[in-house]
mmCIF file of C-alpha atoms in Angstrom:
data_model
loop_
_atom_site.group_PDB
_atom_site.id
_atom_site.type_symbol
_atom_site.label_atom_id
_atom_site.label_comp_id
_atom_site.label_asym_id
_atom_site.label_seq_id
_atom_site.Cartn_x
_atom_site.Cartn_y
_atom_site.Cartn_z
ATOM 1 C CA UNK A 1 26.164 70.555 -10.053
ATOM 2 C CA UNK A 2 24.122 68.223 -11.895
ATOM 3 C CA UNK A 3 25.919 65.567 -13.553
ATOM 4 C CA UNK A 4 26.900 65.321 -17.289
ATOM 5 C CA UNK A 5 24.780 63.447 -19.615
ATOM 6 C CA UNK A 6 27.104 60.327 -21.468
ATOM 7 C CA UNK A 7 27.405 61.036 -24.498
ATOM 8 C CA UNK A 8 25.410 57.837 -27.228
ATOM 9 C CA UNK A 9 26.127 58.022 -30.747
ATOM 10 C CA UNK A 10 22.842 59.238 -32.428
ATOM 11 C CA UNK A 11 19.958 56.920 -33.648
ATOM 12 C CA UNK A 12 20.000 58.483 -36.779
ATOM 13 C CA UNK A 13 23.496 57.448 -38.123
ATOM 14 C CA UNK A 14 22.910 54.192 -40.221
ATOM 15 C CA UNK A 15 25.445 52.186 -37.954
ATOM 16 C CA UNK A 16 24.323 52.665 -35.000
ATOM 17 C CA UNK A 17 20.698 51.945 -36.097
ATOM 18 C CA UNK A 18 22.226 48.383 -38.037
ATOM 19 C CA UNK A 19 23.789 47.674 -34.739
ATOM 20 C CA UNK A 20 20.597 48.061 -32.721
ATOM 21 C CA UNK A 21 18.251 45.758 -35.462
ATOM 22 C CA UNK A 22 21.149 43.450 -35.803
ATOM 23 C CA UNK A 23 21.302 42.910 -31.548
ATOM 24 C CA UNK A 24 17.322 42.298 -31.861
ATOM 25 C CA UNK A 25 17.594 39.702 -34.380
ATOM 26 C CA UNK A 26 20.076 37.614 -32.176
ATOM 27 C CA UNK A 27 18.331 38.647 -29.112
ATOM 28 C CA UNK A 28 15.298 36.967 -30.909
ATOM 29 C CA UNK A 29 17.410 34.128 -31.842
ATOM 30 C CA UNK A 30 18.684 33.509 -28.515
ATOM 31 C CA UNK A 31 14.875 33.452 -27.145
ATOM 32 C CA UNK A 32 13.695 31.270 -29.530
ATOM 33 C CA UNK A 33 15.735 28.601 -28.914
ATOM 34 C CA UNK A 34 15.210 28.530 -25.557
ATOM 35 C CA UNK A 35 12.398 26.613 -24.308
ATOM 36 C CA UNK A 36 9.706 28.359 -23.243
ATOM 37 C CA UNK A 37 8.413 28.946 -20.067
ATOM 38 C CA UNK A 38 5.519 26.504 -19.340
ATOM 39 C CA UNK A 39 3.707 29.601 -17.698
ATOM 40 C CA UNK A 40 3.275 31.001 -21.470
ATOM 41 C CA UNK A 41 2.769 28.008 -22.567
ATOM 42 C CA UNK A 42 -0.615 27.456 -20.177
ATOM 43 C CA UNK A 43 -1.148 31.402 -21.056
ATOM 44 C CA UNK A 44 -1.295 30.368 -24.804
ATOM 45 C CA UNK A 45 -3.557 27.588 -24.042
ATOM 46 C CA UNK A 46 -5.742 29.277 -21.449
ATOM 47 C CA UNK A 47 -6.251 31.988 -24.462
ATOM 48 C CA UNK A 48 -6.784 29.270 -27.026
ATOM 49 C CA UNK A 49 -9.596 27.925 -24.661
ATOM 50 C CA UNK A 50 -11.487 30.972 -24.510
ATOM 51 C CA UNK A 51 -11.100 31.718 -27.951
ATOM 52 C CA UNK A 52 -13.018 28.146 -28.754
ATOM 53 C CA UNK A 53 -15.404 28.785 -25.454
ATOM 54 C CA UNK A 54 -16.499 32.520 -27.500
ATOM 55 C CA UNK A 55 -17.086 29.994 -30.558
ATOM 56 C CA UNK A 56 -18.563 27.408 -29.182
ATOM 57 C CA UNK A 57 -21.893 29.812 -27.553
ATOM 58 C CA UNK A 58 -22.878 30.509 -31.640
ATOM 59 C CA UNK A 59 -22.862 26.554 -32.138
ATOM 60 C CA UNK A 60 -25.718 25.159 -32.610
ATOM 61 C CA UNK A 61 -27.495 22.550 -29.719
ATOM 62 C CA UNK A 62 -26.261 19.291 -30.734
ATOM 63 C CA UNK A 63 -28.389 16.828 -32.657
ATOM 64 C CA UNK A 64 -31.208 14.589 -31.532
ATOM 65 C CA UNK A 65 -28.661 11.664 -32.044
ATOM 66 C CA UNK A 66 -26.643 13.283 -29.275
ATOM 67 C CA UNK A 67 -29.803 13.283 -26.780
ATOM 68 C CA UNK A 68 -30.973 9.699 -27.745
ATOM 69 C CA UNK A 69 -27.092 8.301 -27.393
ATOM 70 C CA UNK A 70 -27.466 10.087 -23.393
ATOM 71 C CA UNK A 71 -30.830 9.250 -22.788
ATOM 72 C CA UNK A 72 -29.899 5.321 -23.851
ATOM 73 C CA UNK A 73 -27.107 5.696 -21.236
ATOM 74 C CA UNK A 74 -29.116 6.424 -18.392
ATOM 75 C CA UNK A 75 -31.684 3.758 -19.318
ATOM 76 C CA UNK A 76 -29.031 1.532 -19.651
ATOM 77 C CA UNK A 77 -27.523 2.730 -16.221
ATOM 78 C CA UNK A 78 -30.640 2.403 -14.645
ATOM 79 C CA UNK A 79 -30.621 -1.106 -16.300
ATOM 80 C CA UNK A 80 -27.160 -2.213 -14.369
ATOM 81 C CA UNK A 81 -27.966 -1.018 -10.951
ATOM 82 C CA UNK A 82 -30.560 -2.685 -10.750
ATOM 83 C CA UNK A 83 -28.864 -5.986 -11.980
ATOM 84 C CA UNK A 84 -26.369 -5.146 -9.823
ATOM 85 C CA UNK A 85 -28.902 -6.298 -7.092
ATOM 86 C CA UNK A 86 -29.676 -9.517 -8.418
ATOM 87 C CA UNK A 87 -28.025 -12.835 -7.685
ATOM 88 C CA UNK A 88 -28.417 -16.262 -9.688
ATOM 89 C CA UNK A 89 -29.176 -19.835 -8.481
ATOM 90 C CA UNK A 90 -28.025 -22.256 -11.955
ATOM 91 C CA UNK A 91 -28.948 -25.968 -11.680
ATOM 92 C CA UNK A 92 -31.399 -25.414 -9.045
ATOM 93 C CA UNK A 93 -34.005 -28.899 -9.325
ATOM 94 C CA UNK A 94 -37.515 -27.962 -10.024
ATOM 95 C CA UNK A 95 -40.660 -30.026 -8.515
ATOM 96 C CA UNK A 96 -43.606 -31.232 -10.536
ATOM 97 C CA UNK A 97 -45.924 -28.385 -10.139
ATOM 98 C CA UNK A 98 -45.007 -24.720 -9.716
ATOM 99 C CA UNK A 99 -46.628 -24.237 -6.160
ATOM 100 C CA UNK A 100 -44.184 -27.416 -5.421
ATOM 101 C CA UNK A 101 -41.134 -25.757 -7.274
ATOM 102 C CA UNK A 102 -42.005 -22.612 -5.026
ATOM 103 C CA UNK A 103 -41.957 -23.915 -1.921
ATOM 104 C CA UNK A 104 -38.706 -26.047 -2.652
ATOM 105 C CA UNK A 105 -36.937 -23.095 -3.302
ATOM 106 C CA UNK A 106 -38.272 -20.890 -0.431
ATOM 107 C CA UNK A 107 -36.963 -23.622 1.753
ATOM 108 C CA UNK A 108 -33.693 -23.767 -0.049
ATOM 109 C CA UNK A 109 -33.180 -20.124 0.158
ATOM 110 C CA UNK A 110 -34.213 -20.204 4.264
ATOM 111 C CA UNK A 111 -31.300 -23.404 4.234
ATOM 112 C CA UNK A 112 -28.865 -21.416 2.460
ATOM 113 C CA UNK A 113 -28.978 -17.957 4.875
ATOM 114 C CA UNK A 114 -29.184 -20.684 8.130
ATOM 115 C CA UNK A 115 -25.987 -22.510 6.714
ATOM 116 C CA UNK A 116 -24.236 -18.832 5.960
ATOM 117 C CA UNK A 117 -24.667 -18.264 9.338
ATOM 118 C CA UNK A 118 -25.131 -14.348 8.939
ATOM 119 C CA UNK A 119 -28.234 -12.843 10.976
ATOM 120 C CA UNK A 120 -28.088 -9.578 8.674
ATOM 121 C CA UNK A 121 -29.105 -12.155 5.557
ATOM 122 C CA UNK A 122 -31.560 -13.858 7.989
ATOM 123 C CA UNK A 123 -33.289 -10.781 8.934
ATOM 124 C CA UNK A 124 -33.491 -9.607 5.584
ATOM 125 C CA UNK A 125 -35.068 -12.794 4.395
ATOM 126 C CA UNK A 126 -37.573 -12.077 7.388
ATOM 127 C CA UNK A 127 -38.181 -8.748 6.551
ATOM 128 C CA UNK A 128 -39.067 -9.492 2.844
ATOM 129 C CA UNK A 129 -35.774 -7.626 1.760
ATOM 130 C CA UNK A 130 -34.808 -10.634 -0.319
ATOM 131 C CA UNK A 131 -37.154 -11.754 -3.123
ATOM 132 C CA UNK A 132 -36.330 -15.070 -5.435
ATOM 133 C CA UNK A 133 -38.518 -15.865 -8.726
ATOM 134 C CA UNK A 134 -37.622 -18.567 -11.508
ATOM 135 C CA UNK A 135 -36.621 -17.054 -14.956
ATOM 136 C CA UNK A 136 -38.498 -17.052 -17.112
ATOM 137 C CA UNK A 137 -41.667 -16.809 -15.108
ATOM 138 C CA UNK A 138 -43.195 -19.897 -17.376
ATOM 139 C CA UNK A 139 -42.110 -22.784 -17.428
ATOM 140 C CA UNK A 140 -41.897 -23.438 -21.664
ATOM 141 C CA UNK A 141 -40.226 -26.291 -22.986
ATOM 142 C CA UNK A 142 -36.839 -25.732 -21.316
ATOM 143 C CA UNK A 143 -36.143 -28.150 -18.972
ATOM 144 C CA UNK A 144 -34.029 -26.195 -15.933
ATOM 145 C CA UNK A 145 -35.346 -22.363 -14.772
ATOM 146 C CA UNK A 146 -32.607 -20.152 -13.531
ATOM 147 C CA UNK A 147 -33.932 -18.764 -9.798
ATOM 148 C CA UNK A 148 -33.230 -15.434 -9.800
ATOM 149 C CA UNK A 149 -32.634 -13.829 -6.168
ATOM 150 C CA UNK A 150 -33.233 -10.588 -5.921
ATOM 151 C CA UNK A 151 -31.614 -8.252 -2.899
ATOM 152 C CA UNK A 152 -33.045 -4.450 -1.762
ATOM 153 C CA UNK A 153 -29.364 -3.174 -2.081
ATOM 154 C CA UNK A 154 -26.131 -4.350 -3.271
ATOM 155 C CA UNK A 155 -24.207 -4.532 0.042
ATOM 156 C CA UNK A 156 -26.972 -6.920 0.914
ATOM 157 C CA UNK A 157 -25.890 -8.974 -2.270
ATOM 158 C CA UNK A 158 -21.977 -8.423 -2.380
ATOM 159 C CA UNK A 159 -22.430 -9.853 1.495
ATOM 160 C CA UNK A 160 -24.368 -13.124 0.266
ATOM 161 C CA UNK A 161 -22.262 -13.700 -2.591
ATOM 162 C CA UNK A 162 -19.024 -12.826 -0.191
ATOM 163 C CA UNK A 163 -20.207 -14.969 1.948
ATOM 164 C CA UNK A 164 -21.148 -18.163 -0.337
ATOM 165 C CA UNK A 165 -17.852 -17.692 -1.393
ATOM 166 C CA UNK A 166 -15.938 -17.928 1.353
ATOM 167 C CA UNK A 167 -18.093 -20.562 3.173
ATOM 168 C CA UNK A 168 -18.600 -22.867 0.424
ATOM 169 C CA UNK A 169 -22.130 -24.496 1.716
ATOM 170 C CA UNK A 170 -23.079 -27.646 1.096
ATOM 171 C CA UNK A 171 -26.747 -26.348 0.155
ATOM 172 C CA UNK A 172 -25.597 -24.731 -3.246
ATOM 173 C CA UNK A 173 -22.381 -26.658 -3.881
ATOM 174 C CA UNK A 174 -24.271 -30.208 -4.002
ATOM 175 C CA UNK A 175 -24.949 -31.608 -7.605
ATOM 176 C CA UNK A 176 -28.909 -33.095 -7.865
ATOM 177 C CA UNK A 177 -28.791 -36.251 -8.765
ATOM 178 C CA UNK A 178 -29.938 -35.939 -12.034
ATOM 179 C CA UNK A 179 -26.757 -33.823 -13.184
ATOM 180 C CA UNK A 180 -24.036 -36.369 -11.510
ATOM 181 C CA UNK A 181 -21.986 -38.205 -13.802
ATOM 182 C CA UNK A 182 -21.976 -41.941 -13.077
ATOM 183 C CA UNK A 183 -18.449 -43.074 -12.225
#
C-alpha cells in the first residue's frame, strides 16, 4: 500500500504564502549578517578580475611616455651593473707625468693583491681581468684623480672589497704625506 501523502496547507491561502516570504526575509537576514565565506569572497574577486581583464583587451597600448619611462629603466639598469663592477681608489698620489702616474699605480694595484694575499685577485690581475684608469681621463685643473678599478664580474669585486675590509692593508690605509696633518 503506498503511503499517504501529509497533508500542507495550500500555497494559495494568503497565510501560508505571508509565512513563507516572511521566513525568507529572516532567512536573508540571518545570512547577511554572517560573514561570508572567504571562498565567495575570492569567487567575487576572481569574477571582478575577469570582468576588468575583458575591458582591459579594448584599451588602448599605453602611451609613448610609458615606453620611454621602461626603456630609461633598462638603460639605467644596464648603467648599475656595470657600476656594480667598479671599485674606487680616493687620495691615491699622482706622479709628475701621466706615464709616471701610470706606472705608480700599476705597481700599487700589484702591492695591494700581494698584501691581500688572495691568488684568485692575483690571477685575475695576471689575466687582465682587472683594469684601473684615473677619472677623469685628463688631468684638468683638479689637483687629485680618483683611480677607478674596474673588475670582469662582481664576485671578483665584492671579494677585493671583502677582503680590503677585513685585512685592513697598509698599502691603501697609509695617508701620503701631503694629506697628513702636522701634529
Amino acid at each position: 500500500m503506498p503511503p499517504k501523502p501529509i497533508s500542507s496547507p495550500t500555497l494559495s491561502s494568503p497565510d501560508a504564502a505571508a509565512k513563507i516570504i516572511k521566513l525568507l526575509e529572516t532567512l536573508h537576514v540571518k545570512l547577511d549578517s554572517k560573514p561570508q565565506c572567504e571562498c565567495n569572497q575570492l569567487r567575487q574577486e576572481l569574477m571582478e578580475l575577469k570582468k576588468m581583464l575583458g575591458k582591459s583587451a579594448e584599451q588602448p597600448p599605453p602611451p609613448l611616455d610609458t615606453y620611454s619611462a621602461v626603456k630609461m629603466a633598462i638603460n639605467d639598469a644596464a648603467a648599475y651593473s656595470e657600476k656594480a663592477k667598479r671599485a674606487v681608489w680616493v687620495g691615491r698620489p699622482e706622479e709628475s707625468t701621466p706615464e709616471l702616474t701610470l706606472a705608480s699605480d700599476q705597481k700599487a694595484i700589484e702591492e695591494l693583491c700581494a698584501e691581500l694575499n688572495d691568488g684568485s685577485l692575483s690571477q685575475a690581475l695576471t689575466d687582465g681581468k682587472i683594469r684601473y684608469h684615473r677619472h677623469p681621463e685628463v688631468k684638468a685643473d683638479r689637483k687629485k684623480r680618483i683611480l677607478k678599478i674596474v673588475f670582469t664580474d662582481e664576485k671578483t669585486r665584492d671579494q677585493f672589497l671583502s677582503l680590503i675590509r677585513s685585512k685592513r692593508p697598509s698599502t691603501v690605509s697609509r695617508v701620503p704625506a701631503a694629506t697628513r696633518k702636522k701634529s
